[in-house]
């Protein structure tokens, strides 16, 4: 049989994006390691620590809220045809295409002082831009669940709610979990909408912008490196846990 080099060819093409993403990460980490004292000083700055804590707490709260409301919506979109379904799916995807500064203005116009400069405002901004990841991943996960399995469980006397928790959700869990991870990652990376809605309490991503504008690249770099390290560590750990769960269920 003639040897097929298609995969190698595709890998060589795709490696451009891998290098393109990895290179800035390696460069900023390497440069910061040469200024270790500044990094240590930043790690002992209470202002920075509080901003990091705000980012982690609000991103986690956003992911949990997205799970609470997004998973049921994803299930409905996967299992039910209804008038206006295409419109609902389009609305779910709209936050992905709207500029984030516009998102901040929309939220501020809609909710006014109720969310201005508060944790509610940070979470509102994060949720708007990140919820589609949970909804779409949940929908795709439930679409992959054979409806015949659910039907068999229903014929054995189980209610739809029990079937959802005992059959559908466990099978779709890897997709749901991946959506939640992407929601968390997108939430912690949001800047534009937060800048408009809730400049205070300060989050790490907003603090990076503030330091860059006020003090320049060198001052903002240590906070960027810390945020990168924390985000990547949590992201990789969560991905690893989801992968183990998926492998165990096979």
CSV table of C-alpha atoms in Angstrom, one decimal:
chain,number,residue,atom,x,y,z
A,1,UNK,CA,0.0,0.0,0.0
A,2,UNK,CA,1.2,3.5,-0.9
A,3,UNK,CA,2.2,5.5,2.1
A,4,UNK,CA,-0.2,8.4,2.8
A,5,UNK,CA,1.5,11.7,4.0
A,6,UNK,CA,-1.8,13.6,4.3
A,7,UNK,CA,-1.7,13.8,8.1
A,8,UNK,CA,1.9,14.9,8.1
A,9,UNK,CA,1.1,17.6,5.5
A,10,UNK,CA,-1.9,18.8,7.6
A,11,UNK,CA,0.3,18.8,10.7
A,12,UNK,CA,3.0,20.9,9.1
A,13,UNK,CA,0.3,23.4,8.0
A,14,UNK,CA,-1.5,23.5,11.4
A,15,UNK,CA,1.8,23.8,13.3
A,16,UNK,CA,1.9,27.4,12.1
A,17,UNK,CA,-0.9,28.3,14.5
A,18,UNK,CA,0.6,26.3,17.3
A,19,UNK,CA,3.9,28.2,17.0
A,20,UNK,CA,2.0,31.5,16.5
A,21,UNK,CA,0.2,31.0,19.8
A,22,UNK,CA,3.1,29.5,21.8
A,23,UNK,CA,5.7,32.0,20.7
A,24,UNK,CA,4.3,35.1,22.5
A,25,UNK,CA,3.7,33.0,25.7
A,26,UNK,CA,7.3,31.8,25.7
A,27,UNK,CA,8.7,35.2,25.0
A,28,UNK,CA,6.8,37.1,27.7
A,29,UNK,CA,7.6,34.4,30.3
A,30,UNK,CA,11.3,34.3,29.3
A,31,UNK,CA,11.6,38.1,29.5
A,32,UNK,CA,9.9,38.3,32.9
A,33,UNK,CA,12.2,35.5,34.3
A,34,UNK,CA,15.1,37.9,33.6
A,35,UNK,CA,13.4,40.4,35.9
A,36,UNK,CA,12.6,38.1,38.7
A,37,UNK,CA,12.7,40.8,41.4
A,38,UNK,CA,9.9,42.8,39.7
A,39,UNK,CA,7.8,39.6,39.6
A,40,UNK,CA,8.3,38.9,43.3
A,41,UNK,CA,7.5,42.5,44.2
A,42,UNK,CA,4.3,42.3,42.2
A,43,UNK,CA,3.3,39.0,43.9
A,44,UNK,CA,3.5,40.8,47.3
A,45,UNK,CA,1.4,43.8,46.2
A,46,UNK,CA,-1.9,43.6,48.0
A,47,UNK,CA,-3.6,45.6,45.2
A,48,UNK,CA,-2.6,43.0,42.6
A,49,UNK,CA,-3.6,40.1,44.9
A,50,UNK,CA,-7.0,41.6,45.4
A,51,UNK,CA,-7.5,42.1,41.7
A,52,UNK,CA,-6.5,38.5,40.9
A,53,UNK,CA,-8.9,37.3,43.6
A,54,UNK,CA,-11.7,39.4,42.1
A,55,UNK,CA,-11.0,37.9,38.6
A,56,UNK,CA,-11.0,34.3,39.8
A,57,UNK,CA,-14.1,34.7,42.0
A,58,UNK,CA,-16.2,36.5,39.4
A,59,UNK,CA,-15.1,34.2,36.6
A,60,UNK,CA,-16.0,31.1,38.7
A,61,UNK,CA,-19.4,32.6,39.7
A,62,UNK,CA,-20.0,33.4,36.0
A,63,UNK,CA,-19.3,29.8,35.0
A,64,UNK,CA,-21.6,28.4,37.7
A,65,UNK,CA,-24.5,30.7,36.6
A,66,UNK,CA,-23.9,29.8,33.0
A,67,UNK,CA,-24.2,26.1,34.0
A,68,UNK,CA,-27.3,26.6,36.0
A,69,UNK,CA,-29.2,28.3,33.2
A,70,UNK,CA,-27.3,27.2,30.1
A,71,UNK,CA,-27.4,23.4,30.5
A,72,UNK,CA,-31.3,23.3,30.6
A,73,UNK,CA,-31.4,25.6,27.6
A,74,UNK,CA,-28.9,23.5,25.7
A,75,UNK,CA,-31.1,20.4,26.5
A,76,UNK,CA,-34.2,22.1,25.2
A,77,UNK,CA,-32.4,23.2,22.0
A,78,UNK,CA,-31.2,19.7,21.4
A,79,UNK,CA,-34.5,17.9,22.1
A,80,UNK,CA,-37.3,20.2,21.0
A,81,UNK,CA,-38.4,21.9,17.8
A,82,UNK,CA,-40.5,24.9,18.4
A,83,UNK,CA,-41.5,28.2,16.6
A,84,UNK,CA,-38.7,30.7,16.8
A,85,UNK,CA,-36.0,28.1,17.6
A,86,UNK,CA,-33.7,29.5,15.0
A,87,UNK,CA,-34.1,33.0,16.5
A,88,UNK,CA,-33.2,31.7,20.0
A,89,UNK,CA,-30.1,30.0,18.6
A,90,UNK,CA,-29.1,33.1,16.8
A,91,UNK,CA,-29.6,35.2,20.0
A,92,UNK,CA,-27.4,32.7,21.9
A,93,UNK,CA,-24.6,33.3,19.4
A,94,UNK,CA,-25.0,37.1,19.2
A,95,UNK,CA,-22.7,37.9,22.1
A,96,UNK,CA,-19.8,36.3,20.2
A,97,UNK,CA,-20.0,38.8,17.3
A,98,UNK,CA,-20.9,42.0,19.2
A,99,UNK,CA,-17.8,44.2,20.1
A,100,UNK,CA,-17.3,44.0,23.8
A,101,UNK,CA,-17.2,47.7,24.3
A,102,UNK,CA,-20.7,47.7,22.8
A,103,UNK,CA,-21.7,45.0,25.2
A,104,UNK,CA,-20.7,47.2,28.1
A,105,UNK,CA,-22.7,50.1,26.8
A,106,UNK,CA,-25.8,47.9,26.3
A,107,UNK,CA,-25.6,46.5,29.8
A,108,UNK,CA,-25.1,49.9,31.3
A,109,UNK,CA,-28.1,51.3,29.4
A,110,UNK,CA,-30.3,48.4,30.3
A,111,UNK,CA,-29.4,47.9,34.0
A,112,UNK,CA,-28.1,51.3,34.8
A,113,UNK,CA,-26.8,51.9,38.3
A,114,UNK,CA,-27.9,48.4,39.5
A,115,UNK,CA,-24.6,47.0,38.1
A,116,UNK,CA,-22.4,50.0,37.9
A,117,UNK,CA,-19.0,49.5,39.6
A,118,UNK,CA,-19.9,46.4,41.5
A,119,UNK,CA,-19.3,42.6,41.4
A,120,UNK,CA,-22.7,42.3,39.9
A,121,UNK,CA,-21.6,44.4,37.0
A,122,UNK,CA,-18.4,42.3,36.5
A,123,UNK,CA,-20.4,39.1,36.5
A,124,UNK,CA,-23.0,40.6,34.2
A,125,UNK,CA,-20.4,41.5,31.6
A,126,UNK,CA,-18.6,38.2,31.9
A,127,UNK,CA,-21.8,36.2,31.6
A,128,UNK,CA,-23.0,38.1,28.5
A,129,UNK,CA,-19.9,37.3,26.5
A,130,UNK,CA,-19.2,33.8,27.8
A,131,UNK,CA,-22.6,32.1,28.2
A,132,UNK,CA,-22.8,30.9,24.6
A,133,UNK,CA,-19.9,28.5,25.2
A,134,UNK,CA,-21.9,26.6,27.8
A,135,UNK,CA,-25.2,26.7,25.9
A,136,UNK,CA,-23.7,25.5,22.6
A,137,UNK,CA,-21.5,22.9,24.2
A,138,UNK,CA,-24.4,21.5,26.2
A,139,UNK,CA,-26.6,21.4,23.1
A,140,UNK,CA,-24.0,19.5,21.1
A,141,UNK,CA,-23.4,17.1,24.0
A,142,UNK,CA,-27.1,16.3,24.3
A,143,UNK,CA,-27.5,16.0,20.5
A,144,UNK,CA,-24.8,13.2,20.7
A,145,UNK,CA,-27.0,11.3,23.3
A,146,UNK,CA,-29.1,8.7,21.5
A,147,UNK,CA,-32.8,9.6,22.1
A,148,UNK,CA,-33.6,5.8,22.0
A,149,UNK,CA,-31.6,5.4,25.3
A,150,UNK,CA,-33.8,8.1,26.9
A,151,UNK,CA,-36.9,6.4,25.5
A,152,UNK,CA,-36.0,3.1,27.0
A,153,UNK,CA,-35.5,4.7,30.4
A,154,UNK,CA,-38.9,6.4,30.1
A,155,UNK,CA,-40.6,3.1,29.2
A,156,UNK,CA,-39.1,1.6,32.4
A,157,UNK,CA,-41.0,4.3,34.4
A,158,UNK,CA,-38.5,7.0,34.9
A,159,UNK,CA,-39.6,10.6,34.6
A,160,UNK,CA,-38.0,12.9,32.0
A,161,UNK,CA,-36.3,14.8,34.8
A,162,UNK,CA,-34.8,11.5,36.3
A,163,UNK,CA,-33.8,10.4,32.8
A,164,UNK,CA,-32.0,13.8,32.3
A,165,UNK,CA,-30.0,13.4,35.5
A,166,UNK,CA,-29.3,9.7,35.4
A,167,UNK,CA,-28.9,9.1,31.6
A,168,UNK,CA,-28.5,12.2,29.5
A,169,UNK,CA,-26.4,14.4,31.7
A,170,UNK,CA,-23.8,11.7,32.5
A,171,UNK,CA,-23.3,10.9,28.8
A,172,UNK,CA,-23.1,14.5,27.8
A,173,UNK,CA,-21.0,15.5,30.8
A,174,UNK,CA,-17.7,15.8,28.9
A,175,UNK,CA,-19.2,18.3,26.5
A,176,UNK,CA,-21.0,20.2,29.3
A,177,UNK,CA,-17.7,20.4,31.3
A,178,UNK,CA,-15.8,21.6,28.3
A,179,UNK,CA,-18.3,24.3,27.7
A,180,UNK,CA,-18.0,25.3,31.4
A,181,UNK,CA,-14.3,25.5,31.1
A,182,UNK,CA,-14.4,27.6,28.0
A,183,UNK,CA,-17.0,29.9,29.7
A,184,UNK,CA,-14.6,30.3,32.7
A,185,UNK,CA,-11.7,31.0,30.3
A,186,UNK,CA,-13.7,33.5,28.3
A,187,UNK,CA,-15.0,35.2,31.4
A,188,UNK,CA,-11.5,35.7,33.0
A,189,UNK,CA,-10.2,37.2,29.7
A,190,UNK,CA,-13.0,39.8,29.3
A,191,UNK,CA,-11.8,43.4,29.5
A,192,UNK,CA,-13.8,45.7,27.2
A,193,UNK,CA,-17.3,45.3,28.7
A,194,UNK,CA,-15.9,45.3,32.3
A,195,UNK,CA,-14.0,48.6,31.6
A,196,UNK,CA,-17.3,50.3,30.9
A,197,UNK,CA,-19.6,48.6,33.3
A,198,UNK,CA,-17.4,48.0,36.4
A,199,UNK,CA,-14.0,49.7,36.5
A,200,UNK,CA,-14.2,49.0,40.2
A,201,UNK,CA,-13.8,46.7,42.1
A,202,UNK,CA,-10.7,46.2,40.1
A,203,UNK,CA,-10.1,42.9,38.3
A,204,UNK,CA,-6.6,41.7,37.1
A,205,UNK,CA,-7.4,42.1,33.4
A,206,UNK,CA,-8.5,45.7,34.0
A,207,UNK,CA,-5.5,46.3,36.2
A,208,UNK,CA,-3.1,45.2,33.4
A,209,UNK,CA,-4.7,47.8,31.1
A,210,UNK,CA,-4.4,50.5,33.8
A,211,UNK,CA,-0.7,49.8,34.5
A,212,UNK,CA,0.0,49.7,30.8
A,213,UNK,CA,-1.7,53.0,30.1
A,214,UNK,CA,-0.2,54.7,33.2
A,215,UNK,CA,3.2,53.2,33.7
A,216,UNK,CA,4.1,51.4,30.4
A,217,UNK,CA,4.9,47.9,29.2
A,218,UNK,CA,7.4,47.0,31.9
A,219,UNK,CA,5.0,47.7,34.7
A,220,UNK,CA,2.1,45.8,33.2
A,221,UNK,CA,4.2,42.7,32.2
A,222,UNK,CA,4.5,41.1,35.7
A,223,UNK,CA,0.8,41.2,36.2
A,224,UNK,CA,0.3,39.7,32.7
A,225,UNK,CA,2.6,36.9,33.5
A,226,UNK,CA,0.9,36.1,36.8
A,227,UNK,CA,-2.5,36.1,35.1
A,228,UNK,CA,-1.2,33.9,32.3
A,229,UNK,CA,0.3,31.4,34.7
A,230,UNK,CA,-2.8,31.2,36.9
A,231,UNK,CA,-5.2,30.9,34.0
A,232,UNK,CA,-3.1,28.3,32.1
A,233,UNK,CA,-2.6,26.2,35.2
A,234,UNK,CA,-6.3,26.1,36.1
A,235,UNK,CA,-7.3,25.7,32.4
A,236,UNK,CA,-4.9,22.7,31.9
A,237,UNK,CA,-5.9,21.1,35.2
A,238,UNK,CA,-9.6,21.3,34.4
A,239,UNK,CA,-9.1,20.0,30.9
A,240,UNK,CA,-7.1,17.1,32.4
A,241,UNK,CA,-9.8,16.3,34.9
A,242,UNK,CA,-12.5,16.3,32.1
A,243,UNK,CA,-10.3,14.1,29.9
A,244,UNK,CA,-9.9,11.6,32.8
A,245,UNK,CA,-13.6,11.6,33.4
A,246,UNK,CA,-14.3,11.0,29.7
A,247,UNK,CA,-11.8,8.1,29.5
A,248,UNK,CA,-13.3,6.5,32.6
A,249,UNK,CA,-16.8,6.6,31.1
A,250,UNK,CA,-15.8,4.7,28.0
